[in-house]
């Protein structure tokens, strides 16, 4: 069984040598890219509202070797997975860029990273750094890379295993071409590049995962803001265990799952535009695009005034597209074309019940306040009250954003009754993991209760199979080289 970092490095070397014996493996570098656990601020990053995640000590570790022939070769350490290979030249040959593998193939996260970086070039005569990249022009990507990786991040669990792979592949291409990315500003710029990269795969996600993975620090949570992107570290050194428990319901990014996620993103966009229209008509306020723009500084209105305005905007019954169009002074065709398209250009299917604008807006607006309050509470060290906000966040994800599932509801209920100060789903939801805060003295009893009540009684798993679904994570260092 592989355990220490040295063991992992040795194994990665071995597999690289076996796969591609002629490569200059000695010149390779090791890169690590962590998963993330979101503490609070769920499904609000794509509205440009702030979030509060941690990067964790479950991670992907890779050996990366630059190769001069402008191709990318990637393999999992586990030989049961087929390796992939593609040429950087494909990007230049084809107007649409790199051709994706079939939907759901892990190789698409590598292609997403490479495809995005290839759209940038280095500004003339400037230092080779991420902050000196601009779109268009002659590219600087002389080298491709070979990479072998292994991961301890559970997949389809809401811990961003896929974004960790996107960030890792971005770093691999940067390393191979000597483009630096280590300063705070460079990492933030890179987080934004990686956020855009991920759209290649088809989710209209926000930028939380990539920013958390790049900006993470040992013993710190991170408050990530968008528009413009920023990251503030919040010391997280309490006598508290951050416990992740997998519901055992996998939530892979299938087309159906992507539609469910993107539906929320579309509903929030439409809700934000309707509020923007009201601000424009009543107060002459321009340039509001996202819910996250509805701030005192961007509107010149006080928070209490904004709160009062938004309370009356939406009715609880779902909206049909023609009502939305009339509120936006647009035709239904314009709304469909601009806001309701999938990445492949097909029409997003209109939910039969209509778009739930009231419910989605309510979730985002309140969750945003919870993030702001959580930042203060964590700074003050009031972890108990923070726990209650985590519980409120879960309830809102369940009742208003509707991204929970019965198993996650049951798991978080049991976690609370077993002594968690707070427990909530983390990540995209629809399955995946819950995160709970547990006092170290209660940890053994907490784990026992989950093993018995959730995994045993409800999920019918025996102890040996259940144990690896619960683990403690620690706020950890962001992605980068490891020595
Ligand atoms: P995960 O759990 O990694 O699929 C997704 C989005 C995030 C965020 C969360 C919900 C991507 C890559 N990730 O996370 O941006 O919106 O859902 O808070 O789309």
Coordinates of C-alpha atoms and ligand atoms in Angstrom, one line a residue:
X1 CA 0.0 0.0 0.0
X2 CA 1.4 3.4 -1.0
X3 CA 1.7 5.8 1.9
X4 CA 4.4 8.4 2.1
X5 CA 5.1 11.2 -0.4
X6 CA 8.4 9.5 -1.1
X7 CA 6.6 6.2 -2.0
X8 CA 4.2 8.1 -4.3
X9 CA 7.1 9.9 -6.0
X10 CA 8.9 6.6 -6.5
X11 CA 5.7 4.9 -8.0
X12 CA 5.1 7.9 -10.3
X13 CA 8.7 7.6 -11.5
X14 CA 8.3 3.9 -12.1
X15 CA 5.1 4.3 -14.2
X16 CA 6.5 7.1 -16.2
X17 CA 9.7 5.1 -17.0
X18 CA 7.5 2.1 -18.0
X19 CA 5.3 4.1 -20.2
X20 CA 7.7 6.5 -21.9
X21 CA 11.3 5.2 -21.3
X22 CA 12.9 7.7 -23.6
X23 CA 11.7 10.8 -21.7
X24 CA 14.2 12.8 -19.6
X25 CA 12.4 11.8 -16.4
X26 CA 15.2 13.2 -14.1
X27 CA 14.3 16.8 -15.3
X28 CA 10.7 16.3 -14.1
X29 CA 9.0 18.2 -11.3
X30 CA 6.4 17.0 -8.8
X31 CA 3.2 19.0 -8.5
X32 CA 0.4 18.7 -6.0
X33 CA -3.2 19.9 -6.5
X34 CA -5.6 19.7 -3.5
X35 CA -9.3 19.1 -3.4
X36 CA -11.5 21.6 -1.6
X37 CA -14.2 21.5 1.0
X38 CA -16.6 24.5 1.0
X39 CA -17.4 25.5 4.5
X40 CA -20.2 27.9 3.5
X41 CA -21.5 29.9 0.5
X42 CA -23.0 27.2 -1.7
X43 CA -24.2 27.7 -5.3
X44 CA -23.5 31.4 -5.1
X45 CA -20.1 31.7 -6.8
X46 CA -21.6 31.8 -10.3
X47 CA -23.5 34.9 -9.2
X48 CA -20.2 36.5 -8.3
X49 CA -21.1 36.3 -4.6
X50 CA -18.3 35.4 -2.1
X51 CA -17.7 31.9 -0.7
X52 CA -15.7 30.5 2.1
X53 CA -13.9 27.2 1.3
X54 CA -10.7 25.5 2.4
X55 CA -8.2 23.6 0.3
X56 CA -7.7 20.2 1.9
X57 CA -5.1 17.4 2.4
X58 CA -6.7 15.1 -0.1
X59 CA -4.9 15.8 -3.3
X60 CA -3.6 14.8 -6.7
X61 CA 0.2 14.4 -6.9
X62 CA 1.8 14.3 -10.3
X63 CA 5.2 13.9 -12.0
X64 CA 5.5 16.3 -14.9
X65 CA 8.2 16.3 -17.6
X66 CA 8.5 18.9 -20.3
X67 CA 8.7 17.5 -23.8
X68 CA 9.8 19.4 -26.9
X69 CA 7.5 17.8 -29.4
X70 CA 4.4 19.9 -28.6
X71 CA 2.2 17.0 -27.5
X72 CA 0.5 16.1 -24.2
X73 CA 0.7 12.6 -22.8
X74 CA -1.1 11.8 -19.5
X75 CA -1.6 8.6 -17.5
X76 CA -3.1 7.7 -14.2
X77 CA -0.7 5.8 -11.9
X78 CA -3.3 3.0 -11.9
X79 CA -2.6 1.0 -15.1
X80 CA -6.3 0.0 -15.3
X81 CA -7.0 3.5 -16.7
X82 CA -6.0 4.1 -20.4
X83 CA -3.5 6.9 -20.9
X84 CA -4.3 9.8 -23.3
X85 CA -2.3 11.7 -25.8
X86 CA -3.0 14.7 -28.0
X87 CA -1.1 17.3 -30.0
X88 CA -1.0 21.1 -29.2
X89 CA -1.1 21.6 -33.0
X90 CA -4.7 20.4 -33.0
X91 CA -5.6 23.6 -31.3
X92 CA -4.2 25.7 -34.1
X93 CA -5.6 23.5 -36.9
X94 CA -9.2 23.5 -35.8
X95 CA -11.3 26.6 -35.4
X96 CA -13.1 25.2 -32.3
X97 CA -9.8 24.3 -30.6
X98 CA -9.1 20.8 -29.1
X99 CA -11.7 18.2 -29.8
X100 CA -13.1 16.8 -26.5
X101 CA -13.1 13.1 -25.7
X102 CA -16.5 11.6 -25.1
X103 CA -18.6 13.2 -22.4
X104 CA -17.5 12.3 -18.9
X105 CA -14.0 11.2 -19.9
X106 CA -11.4 12.4 -17.4
X107 CA -9.1 13.5 -20.2
X108 CA -11.5 16.4 -20.9
X109 CA -10.3 18.2 -17.8
X110 CA -6.7 18.1 -19.1
X111 CA -7.9 19.3 -22.5
X112 CA -9.9 22.0 -20.8
X113 CA -6.8 23.4 -19.2
X114 CA -4.6 23.2 -22.2
X115 CA -7.3 24.5 -24.6
X116 CA -7.7 27.6 -22.4
X117 CA -4.0 28.4 -21.9
X118 CA -3.4 28.0 -25.7
X119 CA -5.7 30.9 -26.3
X120 CA -3.2 33.2 -24.5
X121 CA 0.2 34.4 -25.6
X122 CA 3.0 36.2 -23.7
X123 CA 3.3 39.9 -24.2
X124 CA 6.3 40.9 -26.2
X125 CA 9.6 41.2 -24.3
X126 CA 8.0 40.6 -20.9
X127 CA 8.9 38.2 -18.1
X128 CA 7.3 34.8 -18.6
X129 CA 4.6 35.0 -16.1
X130 CA 0.8 34.3 -15.9
X131 CA 0.1 38.0 -15.3
X132 CA 1.8 38.8 -18.6
X133 CA -0.5 36.6 -20.7
X134 CA -2.9 38.2 -23.1
X135 CA -5.4 36.7 -25.6
X136 CA -4.5 36.5 -29.3
X137 CA -1.0 36.9 -30.8
X138 CA 1.7 34.3 -31.3
X139 CA 1.6 31.7 -28.6
X140 CA 4.5 30.8 -26.4
X141 CA 3.8 27.2 -25.8
X142 CA 6.8 25.6 -27.4
X143 CA 6.7 22.6 -25.2
X144 CA 4.1 20.0 -24.3
X145 CA 4.3 17.7 -21.3
X146 CA 4.1 14.2 -20.1
X147 CA 2.4 13.6 -16.8
X148 CA 1.6 10.7 -14.5
X149 CA -0.7 11.4 -11.6
X150 CA -2.4 9.7 -8.6
X151 CA -5.3 11.1 -6.5
X152 CA -6.7 10.7 -3.0
X153 CA -9.6 13.0 -3.7
X154 CA -12.9 11.1 -3.8
X155 CA -14.6 11.5 -7.2
X156 CA -18.1 12.8 -7.8
X157 CA -18.2 13.8 -4.2
X158 CA -18.3 17.6 -4.3
X159 CA -14.6 17.9 -3.3
X160 CA -13.6 19.2 -6.7
X161 CA -11.5 16.3 -7.9
X162 CA -12.1 17.6 -11.5
X163 CA -11.1 21.2 -10.8
X164 CA -7.9 19.9 -9.1
X165 CA -7.1 18.1 -12.3
X166 CA -7.8 21.2 -14.4
X167 CA -5.5 23.3 -12.1
X168 CA -2.9 20.6 -12.2
X169 CA -2.8 20.4 -16.0
X170 CA -2.6 24.2 -16.2
X171 CA 0.4 24.2 -13.9
X172 CA 2.0 21.3 -16.0
X173 CA 1.8 23.4 -19.2
X174 CA 3.1 26.5 -17.4
X175 CA 6.0 24.5 -15.8
X176 CA 6.9 22.9 -19.1
X177 CA 7.1 26.4 -20.7
X178 CA 8.8 28.2 -17.8
X179 CA 5.9 30.5 -17.2
X180 CA 5.9 31.6 -13.5
X181 CA 2.7 31.5 -11.4
X182 CA 3.9 31.7 -7.7
X183 CA 3.0 35.2 -6.5
X184 CA -0.4 36.1 -5.0
X185 CA -1.4 38.1 -8.1
X186 CA -0.2 35.5 -10.5
X187 CA -2.2 32.8 -8.6
X188 CA -5.3 34.9 -8.7
X189 CA -4.9 35.6 -12.4
X190 CA -4.5 31.9 -12.9
X191 CA -7.6 31.1 -10.9
X192 CA -9.6 33.2 -13.3
X193 CA -8.0 31.4 -16.3
X194 CA -8.8 28.0 -14.7
X195 CA -12.4 29.1 -14.1
X196 CA -12.9 29.9 -17.8
X197 CA -11.1 26.7 -18.7
X198 CA -13.6 24.6 -16.9
X199 CA -16.5 25.8 -19.2
X200 CA -14.9 23.6 -21.9
X201 CA -16.4 20.7 -20.0
X202 CA -19.9 22.1 -20.0
X203 CA -20.8 23.4 -16.6
X204 CA -21.6 27.1 -16.2
X205 CA -19.8 27.1 -12.8
X206 CA -18.3 29.9 -10.8
X207 CA -14.7 30.3 -9.8
X208 CA -14.7 28.9 -6.2
X209 CA -13.0 25.6 -6.8
X210 CA -10.1 26.8 -8.9
X211 CA -9.5 29.8 -6.5
X212 CA -9.6 27.6 -3.4
X213 CA -7.3 25.1 -5.0
X214 CA -4.8 27.8 -6.0
X215 CA -5.0 30.1 -3.0
X216 CA -5.3 27.5 -0.1
X217 CA -2.9 27.9 2.9
X218 CA -2.2 25.5 5.8
X219 CA -4.4 26.3 8.8
X220 CA -6.5 28.9 6.9
X221 CA -9.9 29.2 5.4
X222 CA -10.2 31.5 2.4
X223 CA -12.9 34.1 1.7
X224 CA -13.0 34.3 -2.1
X225 CA -14.7 37.3 -3.8
X226 CA -15.3 37.8 -7.5
X227 CA -15.6 40.6 -9.8
X228 CA -12.8 41.4 -9.3
X229 CA -11.4 38.1 -8.0
X230 CA -9.7 38.3 -4.6
X231 CA -8.8 36.0 -1.7
X232 CA -8.5 36.8 2.0
X233 CA -7.1 34.2 4.4
X234 CA -9.0 33.6 7.6
X235 CA -7.0 31.7 10.2
X236 CA -8.7 28.5 11.0
X237 CA -6.9 27.1 14.1
X238 CA -9.8 26.1 16.3
X239 CA -9.9 23.0 18.5
X240 CA -12.4 21.5 16.0
X241 CA -12.3 18.7 13.5
X242 CA -13.6 19.3 10.0
X243 CA -15.2 15.9 9.2
X244 CA -16.2 14.9 5.7
X245 CA -18.7 12.1 5.2
X246 CA -19.7 10.8 1.8
X247 CA -23.4 10.1 1.4
X248 CA -22.4 7.3 -1.0
X249 CA -24.6 8.9 -3.6
X250 CA -22.3 9.7 -6.5
X251 CA -23.0 12.8 -8.4
X252 CA -21.0 12.5 -11.6
X253 CA -21.1 15.3 -14.1
X254 CA -23.4 13.5 -16.6
X255 CA -25.4 15.6 -19.0
X256 CA -28.4 15.3 -16.7
X257 CA -26.4 16.5 -13.7
X258 CA -25.0 19.3 -15.8
X259 CA -28.5 20.4 -16.8
X260 CA -29.6 20.3 -13.1
X261 CA -26.6 22.5 -12.2
X262 CA -26.9 24.8 -15.2
X263 CA -30.6 25.2 -14.6
X264 CA -29.7 26.9 -11.2
X265 CA -27.1 29.1 -12.9
X266 CA -29.6 30.1 -15.6
X267 CA -32.4 30.8 -13.0
X268 CA -30.0 33.0 -11.0
X269 CA -28.8 34.9 -14.1
X270 CA -32.4 35.6 -15.1
X271 CA -33.3 36.6 -11.5
X272 CA -30.3 39.0 -11.4
X273 CA -31.3 40.5 -14.7
X274 CA -34.9 41.2 -13.5
X275 CA -33.6 43.0 -10.4
X276 CA -31.2 44.9 -12.6
X277 CA -34.0 46.0 -14.8
X278 CA -35.9 47.3 -11.7
X279 CA -32.8 49.2 -10.5
X280 CA -32.4 50.7 -13.9
X281 CA -36.1 51.7 -14.3
X282 CA -36.6 53.0 -10.8
X283 CA -33.2 54.4 -9.9
X284 CA -31.3 54.9 -13.2
X285 CA -28.7 52.4 -12.0
X286 CA -26.8 50.8 -14.9
X287 CA -24.2 48.0 -15.2
X288 CA -25.8 45.4 -12.8
X289 CA -25.4 42.0 -14.4
X290 CA -25.1 39.4 -11.6
X291 CA -26.8 39.1 -8.2
X292 CA -23.4 39.7 -6.8
X293 CA -23.4 43.2 -8.3
X294 CA -26.4 44.3 -6.2
X295 CA -24.2 45.9 -3.5
X296 CA -24.2 49.3 -1.8
X297 CA -20.9 50.2 -3.6
X298 CA -22.2 49.3 -7.1
X299 CA -25.7 50.8 -6.7
X300 CA -25.1 53.7 -4.3
X301 CA -28.1 52.3 -2.2
X302 CA -27.8 51.2 1.4
X303 CA -28.1 47.5 2.2
X304 CA -31.4 48.0 4.0
X305 CA -32.8 49.7 0.9
X306 CA -31.6 46.9 -1.4
X307 CA -33.1 44.3 1.0
X308 CA -36.4 46.1 0.8
X309 CA -36.3 46.3 -3.0
X310 CA -35.6 42.7 -3.6
X311 CA -38.2 41.5 -1.1
X312 CA -41.0 42.4 -3.5
X313 CA -39.6 41.5 -6.9
X314 CA -40.5 37.8 -7.3
X315 CA -43.6 35.8 -6.8
X316 CA -43.3 32.3 -5.4
X317 CA -45.0 30.5 -8.4
X318 CA -42.4 29.5 -11.0
X319 CA -42.0 31.7 -14.1
X320 CA -42.7 30.8 -17.7
X321 CA -40.3 32.1 -20.3
X322 CA -42.8 34.7 -21.8
X323 CA -43.3 36.3 -18.4
X324 CA -39.5 36.5 -17.9
X325 CA -39.1 38.0 -21.4
X326 CA -41.7 40.6 -20.8
X327 CA -40.0 41.6 -17.5
X328 CA -36.8 42.0 -19.3
X329 CA -38.3 43.9 -22.3
X330 CA -37.1 41.1 -24.6
X331 CA -38.7 38.6 -26.9
X332 CA -38.8 35.0 -25.7
X333 CA -36.6 34.1 -28.6
X334 CA -33.9 36.6 -27.4
X335 CA -34.1 35.2 -23.8
X336 CA -33.7 31.7 -25.1
X337 CA -30.9 32.5 -27.4
X338 CA -28.9 34.6 -24.9
X339 CA -29.4 32.8 -21.6
X340 CA -30.8 29.4 -22.2
X341 CA -28.2 27.6 -24.3
X342 CA -26.1 24.6 -23.4
X343 CA -22.4 24.8 -24.2
X344 CA -22.9 22.6 -27.3
X345 CA -25.4 25.2 -28.7
X346 CA -28.5 23.1 -28.1
X347 CA -31.5 24.7 -26.4
X348 CA -31.6 24.2 -22.6
X349 CA -34.8 22.4 -21.9
X350 CA -37.4 24.6 -20.2
X351 CA -38.4 23.0 -16.9
X352 CA -42.1 22.0 -17.2
X353 CA -42.9 23.6 -13.9
X354 CA -41.2 26.8 -15.0
X355 CA -38.1 28.6 -13.6
X356 CA -38.0 29.0 -9.8
X357 CA -36.7 32.6 -9.7
X358 CA -38.1 33.5 -6.2
X359 CA -36.6 30.4 -4.6
X360 CA -33.2 30.7 -6.2
X361 CA -32.9 34.4 -5.6
X362 CA -33.9 33.9 -1.9
X363 CA -31.2 31.2 -1.4
X364 CA -28.4 33.3 -3.0
X365 CA -29.3 36.5 -1.2
X366 CA -29.5 34.9 2.2
X367 CA -26.5 32.6 1.7
X368 CA -24.4 35.6 0.7
X369 CA -25.3 37.3 4.1
X370 CA -24.4 34.1 5.8
X371 CA -20.9 34.1 4.2
X372 CA -20.3 37.7 5.3
X373 CA -21.5 36.9 8.9
X374 CA -19.4 33.7 8.9
X375 CA -16.2 35.6 8.1
X376 CA -16.8 37.8 11.2
X377 CA -17.7 34.8 13.4
X378 CA -14.5 32.9 12.3
X379 CA -12.4 36.0 13.0
X380 CA -14.0 36.3 16.5
X381 CA -13.6 32.6 17.0
X382 CA -17.3 32.0 17.5
X383 CA -17.4 28.5 16.0
X384 CA -20.7 27.6 17.7
X385 CA -22.7 30.3 15.9
X386 CA -20.8 29.5 12.7
X387 CA -22.1 26.0 13.1
X388 CA -25.7 27.2 13.2
X389 CA -25.1 29.1 10.0
X390 CA -23.9 25.9 8.4
X391 CA -27.2 24.3 9.4
X392 CA -29.2 27.2 7.9
X393 CA -27.1 26.9 4.7
X394 CA -28.0 23.3 4.4
X395 CA -31.7 24.0 4.9
X396 CA -31.6 26.7 2.2
X397 CA -29.8 24.4 -0.2
X398 CA -32.5 21.8 0.4
X399 CA -35.6 23.9 0.4
X400 CA -34.8 26.8 -1.9
X401 CA -32.0 25.8 -4.2
X402 CA -33.1 22.2 -4.2
X403 CA -29.6 20.7 -4.6
X404 CA -29.7 18.3 -1.7
X405 CA -31.1 14.7 -1.7
X406 CA -32.8 12.6 0.9
X407 CA -29.5 10.8 1.8
X408 CA -27.7 14.1 2.4
X409 CA -30.6 15.4 4.5
X410 CA -30.5 12.2 6.6
X411 CA -26.7 12.2 6.9
X412 CA -26.6 15.9 8.1
X413 CA -29.5 15.3 10.5
X414 CA -27.7 12.3 12.0
X415 CA -24.5 14.3 12.2
X416 CA -26.2 17.1 14.1
X417 CA -27.8 14.6 16.5
X418 CA -24.4 13.0 17.0
X419 CA -23.0 16.3 18.3
X420 CA -21.8 18.2 15.2
X421 CA -21.8 22.0 15.8
X422 CA -22.9 22.4 12.2
X423 CA -23.4 20.0 9.2
X424 CA -24.2 20.7 5.6
X425 CA -23.8 19.4 2.1
X426 CA -20.6 20.7 0.4
X427 CA -20.1 21.4 -3.3
X428 CA -22.6 21.0 -6.1
X429 CA -24.8 18.6 -4.1
X430 CA -27.3 16.2 -5.6
X431 CA -25.2 13.6 -3.7
X432 CA -21.6 13.7 -2.7
X433 CA -20.3 14.7 0.7
X434 CA -21.4 16.5 3.9
X435 CA -19.1 18.6 6.0
X436 CA -19.5 18.7 9.8
X437 CA -17.7 20.5 12.6
X438 CA -17.0 18.3 15.5
X439 CA -15.2 18.8 18.8
X440 CA -12.2 16.5 19.1
X441 CA -13.6 15.0 22.3
X442 CA -16.8 14.1 20.5
X443 CA -15.1 12.7 17.4
X444 CA -15.1 9.0 18.3
X445 CA -18.7 8.9 19.4
X446 CA -19.7 11.0 16.3
X447 CA -18.0 8.6 14.0
X448 CA -19.6 5.6 15.7
X449 CA -23.1 7.1 15.4
X450 CA -22.6 7.8 11.7
X451 CA -21.2 4.3 11.1
X452 CA -24.1 2.7 12.9
X453 CA -27.1 5.0 12.1
X454 CA -26.3 6.3 8.6
X455 CA -24.0 3.8 6.9
X456 CA -25.2 0.7 8.8
X457 CA -28.9 1.1 9.5
X458 CA -29.8 3.3 6.5
X459 CA -27.3 2.5 3.7
X460 CA -26.8 -1.1 4.7
X461 CA -23.0 -1.0 4.5
X462 CA -20.9 -3.1 6.7
X463 CA -18.3 -1.4 8.9
X464 CA -15.3 -2.2 6.7
X465 CA -17.0 -0.7 3.7
X466 CA -18.3 2.3 5.6
X467 CA -15.2 3.4 7.4
X468 CA -13.4 4.9 4.4
X469 CA -16.4 7.2 3.7
X470 CA -15.7 9.3 6.8
X471 CA -12.5 11.3 7.2
X472 CA -11.1 14.4 8.8
X473 CA -9.6 17.1 6.6
X474 CA -7.2 19.9 7.4
X475 CA -7.0 23.3 5.7
X476 CA -4.0 22.9 3.4
X477 CA -1.6 24.4 1.0
X478 CA -2.8 25.3 -2.5
X479 CA -1.5 23.8 -5.7
X480 CA 2.1 24.0 -6.7
X481 CA 5.5 22.3 -6.9
X482 CA 6.5 19.9 -4.1
X483 CA 10.1 19.1 -3.3
Ligands
LIG1 P1 -18.3 20.9 -7.5 O1 -18.8 20.3 -6.2 O2 -16.8 20.8 -7.5 O3 -18.9 20.3 -8.7 C1 -19.6 23.1 -8.3 C2 -19.0 24.2 -9.0 C3 -18.6 25.4 -8.1 C4 -19.8 25.8 -7.2 C5 -20.3 24.5 -6.5 C6 -21.5 24.8 -5.7 C7 -17.7 23.7 -11.0 C8 -16.4 23.3 -11.5 N1 -17.8 23.8 -9.7 O4 -18.6 22.5 -7.5 O5 -18.1 26.5 -8.9 O6 -20.7 26.4 -7.9 O7 -20.7 23.5 -7.5 O8 -21.3 25.8 -4.7 O9 -18.5 24.0 -11.8

